[in-house]
Amino acid sequence: MNDTITTPVRLEVLGIGMGRTGTASLKVALEQLGYGPCHHMLELFSRPGDAVRWQARARGEAVSWDELLGGFRSTVDWPSAYFWRDLVRDFPAAKVILTVREPEAWYDSISNTIFKALDQPLPQQDDAARGQRVMAKDIIVERDFSDRPHDKAHVLARYAAHNAEVQRTVPAERLLTYDVGEGWGPLCRFLGQAVPDAPFPTANRRDDFHHGPGRQRD
């Protein structure tokens, strides 16, 4: 696990909402506000060795944040969101954003994107995509949703429990519960930044999800 070049980690913003809650839009927004680079699941396509390291950390092995998130100033989405408790503890000065979405719409989205993709056979000719898929199934499906992705009641209960635990655990002055549909206002007020003279980004819509690692819309 120590064969990677590490850069000291300097996280300032932790996005700990589950995937399909506007995490890719938040990634673009944070980078526009100066908190880039921002780590998102898509980073693993250009950092294929990281998938193995994320799984190792999930197993309790000693994989440092410098190895996984060195050089990044913010995080959103899985796999980092799975480790939200550790991140909130280890980076006490970082501000925390819980992205949320109406539960039924969220379930419809994750069922038709992430869960659907992880049901497919593993790609044989693309090592980066295969490693990312194996890691995602381990951390998202098996760990976060107890290997019950098609049990709607269970998935929705886990989503609600995650959000409730974050809101109960993270001090209110450090936490923004945020729907990206609210646009720049709440985000910029929370971060103490001026509102950009540009529309709030929209990324990774469902129709674009299955277009492969080069997609920009999430």
CSV table of C-alpha atoms in Angstrom, one decimal, residues 40-184:
chain,number,residue,atom,x,y,z
A,40,HIS,CA,-15.1,12.6,-6.3
A,41,MET,CA,-15.6,9.0,-7.3
A,42,LEU,CA,-14.6,9.9,-10.9
A,43,GLU,CA,-11.1,10.6,-9.7
A,44,LEU,CA,-10.5,6.9,-9.5
A,45,PHE,CA,-10.5,6.5,-13.3
A,46,SER,CA,-7.3,8.6,-13.4
A,47,ARG,CA,-5.9,7.1,-10.2
A,48,PRO,CA,-6.6,3.4,-10.6
A,49,GLY,CA,-4.4,2.2,-7.8
A,50,ASP,CA,-6.5,4.2,-5.3
A,51,ALA,CA,-9.4,1.8,-5.5
A,52,VAL,CA,-7.4,-0.9,-3.8
A,53,ARG,CA,-6.3,1.5,-1.1
A,54,TRP,CA,-9.8,2.7,-0.4
A,55,GLN,CA,-10.9,-0.9,0.0
A,56,ALA,CA,-7.9,-1.6,2.3
A,57,ARG,CA,-8.9,1.3,4.5
A,58,ALA,CA,-12.5,0.0,4.6
A,59,ARG,CA,-11.1,-3.3,5.9
A,60,GLY,CA,-9.3,-1.4,8.7
A,61,GLU,CA,-5.8,-1.4,7.2
A,62,ALA,CA,-3.5,1.5,7.9
A,63,VAL,CA,-3.9,3.6,4.7
A,64,SER,CA,-3.3,7.3,5.4
A,65,TRP,CA,-5.3,10.2,4.2
A,66,ASP,CA,-2.2,11.5,2.5
A,67,GLU,CA,-2.2,8.4,0.3
A,68,LEU,CA,-5.9,8.8,-0.6
A,69,LEU,CA,-6.6,12.5,-0.5
A,70,GLY,CA,-3.2,14.2,-0.7
A,71,GLY,CA,-3.3,17.4,-2.6
A,72,PHE,CA,-7.1,17.7,-2.5
A,73,ARG,CA,-8.8,20.6,-0.8
A,74,SER,CA,-12.3,19.2,-0.7
A,75,THR,CA,-14.2,15.9,-1.0
A,76,VAL,CA,-17.6,14.8,-2.2
A,77,ASP,CA,-19.3,11.5,-3.0
A,78,TRP,CA,-18.3,8.0,-2.4
A,79,PRO,CA,-15.8,6.5,-1.5
A,80,SER,CA,-14.8,9.3,0.9
A,81,ALA,CA,-18.4,9.8,2.1
A,82,TYR,CA,-18.4,6.3,3.6
A,83,PHE,CA,-15.6,7.4,5.9
A,84,TRP,CA,-17.3,10.6,6.9
A,85,ARG,CA,-16.9,10.0,10.7
A,86,ASP,CA,-13.1,9.6,10.3
A,87,LEU,CA,-12.9,12.7,8.1
A,88,VAL,CA,-15.0,14.9,10.4
A,89,ARG,CA,-12.8,13.8,13.3
A,90,ASP,CA,-9.4,14.0,11.6
A,91,PHE,CA,-10.0,17.4,9.9
A,92,PRO,CA,-11.6,19.4,12.7
A,93,ALA,CA,-11.2,22.8,11.0
A,94,ALA,CA,-12.9,21.6,7.8
A,95,LYS,CA,-16.5,22.7,7.0
A,96,VAL,CA,-19.0,19.9,6.4
A,97,ILE,CA,-21.7,19.8,3.7
A,98,LEU,CA,-24.4,17.2,3.8
A,99,THR,CA,-26.1,17.2,0.3
A,100,VAL,CA,-29.7,16.0,0.5
A,101,ARG,CA,-32.5,15.2,-2.0
A,102,GLU,CA,-36.1,14.2,-1.7
A,103,PRO,CA,-35.9,10.5,-0.8
A,104,GLU,CA,-38.1,9.0,-3.5
A,105,ALA,CA,-36.4,11.0,-6.2
A,106,TRP,CA,-33.0,10.0,-4.8
A,107,TYR,CA,-34.0,6.3,-4.7
A,108,ASP,CA,-35.2,6.4,-8.2
A,109,SER,CA,-31.9,8.1,-9.3
A,110,ILE,CA,-29.5,5.7,-7.5
A,111,SER,CA,-31.5,2.7,-8.6
A,112,ASN,CA,-31.2,3.6,-12.2
A,113,THR,CA,-27.6,4.7,-12.2
A,114,ILE,CA,-25.2,3.4,-9.5
A,115,PHE,CA,-27.0,0.3,-8.5
A,116,LYS,CA,-27.8,-0.5,-12.2
A,117,ALA,CA,-24.2,0.0,-13.2
A,118,LEU,CA,-22.9,-2.2,-10.4
A,119,ASP,CA,-25.2,-5.0,-11.4
A,120,GLN,CA,-23.4,-5.3,-14.8
A,121,PRO,CA,-20.6,-7.7,-15.6
A,122,LEU,CA,-17.1,-6.3,-14.8
A,123,PRO,CA,-15.3,-4.8,-17.7
A,124,GLN,CA,-12.4,-7.0,-18.8
A,125,GLN,CA,-10.2,-4.7,-20.8
A,126,ASP,CA,-10.2,-1.6,-18.6
A,127,ASP,CA,-8.3,-2.1,-15.4
A,128,ALA,CA,-9.2,1.3,-14.0
A,129,ALA,CA,-13.0,0.8,-14.6
A,130,ARG,CA,-12.8,-2.7,-13.2
A,131,GLY,CA,-11.0,-1.7,-10.1
A,132,GLN,CA,-13.4,1.3,-9.5
A,133,ARG,CA,-16.4,-1.0,-9.9
A,134,VAL,CA,-15.1,-3.6,-7.5
A,135,MET,CA,-14.4,-1.0,-4.9
A,136,ALA,CA,-17.7,0.8,-5.4
A,137,LYS,CA,-19.6,-2.5,-5.0
A,138,ASP,CA,-17.7,-3.3,-1.9
A,139,ILE,CA,-18.1,0.1,-0.2
A,140,ILE,CA,-21.5,1.3,-1.5
A,141,VAL,CA,-23.5,-1.8,-2.0
A,142,GLU,CA,-22.1,-4.3,0.5
A,143,ARG,CA,-21.0,-2.0,3.3
A,144,ASP,CA,-23.3,1.1,3.1
A,145,PHE,CA,-26.4,-0.8,2.0
A,146,SER,CA,-25.7,-4.2,3.5
A,147,ASP,CA,-25.7,-5.9,0.1
A,148,ARG,CA,-29.5,-5.1,-0.3
A,149,PRO,CA,-29.6,-2.5,-3.1
A,150,HIS,CA,-32.9,-3.7,-4.4
A,151,ASP,CA,-34.7,-3.6,-1.1
A,152,LYS,CA,-36.2,-0.1,-1.4
A,153,ALA,CA,-37.3,0.2,2.2
A,154,HIS,CA,-33.9,-0.8,3.5
A,155,VAL,CA,-32.1,1.6,1.1
A,156,LEU,CA,-34.4,4.5,2.0
A,157,ALA,CA,-33.9,3.7,5.7
A,158,ARG,CA,-30.1,3.7,5.4
A,159,TYR,CA,-30.3,7.0,3.5
A,160,ALA,CA,-32.4,8.6,6.3
A,161,ALA,CA,-30.2,7.1,9.0
A,162,HIS,CA,-27.1,8.5,7.4
A,163,ASN,CA,-28.5,12.0,7.1
A,164,ALA,CA,-29.9,11.9,10.6
A,165,GLU,CA,-26.6,10.7,12.1
A,166,VAL,CA,-24.6,13.4,10.4
A,167,GLN,CA,-27.0,16.1,11.6
A,168,ARG,CA,-26.9,14.7,15.1
A,169,THR,CA,-23.1,14.3,15.2
A,170,VAL,CA,-21.6,17.3,13.4
A,171,PRO,CA,-21.9,20.6,15.3
A,172,ALA,CA,-24.5,22.8,13.8
A,173,GLU,CA,-22.1,25.7,13.3
A,174,ARG,CA,-19.9,23.5,11.2
A,175,LEU,CA,-22.6,21.8,9.1
A,176,LEU,CA,-24.6,22.9,6.0
A,177,THR,CA,-27.5,20.6,5.1
A,178,TYR,CA,-27.8,21.5,1.4
A,179,ASP,CA,-30.0,20.8,-1.6
A,180,VAL,CA,-28.0,21.9,-4.7
A,181,GLY,CA,-31.3,23.1,-6.2
A,182,GLU,CA,-30.9,26.0,-3.8
A,183,GLY,CA,-28.0,27.3,-5.9
A,184,TRP,CA,-25.1,29.5,-4.8
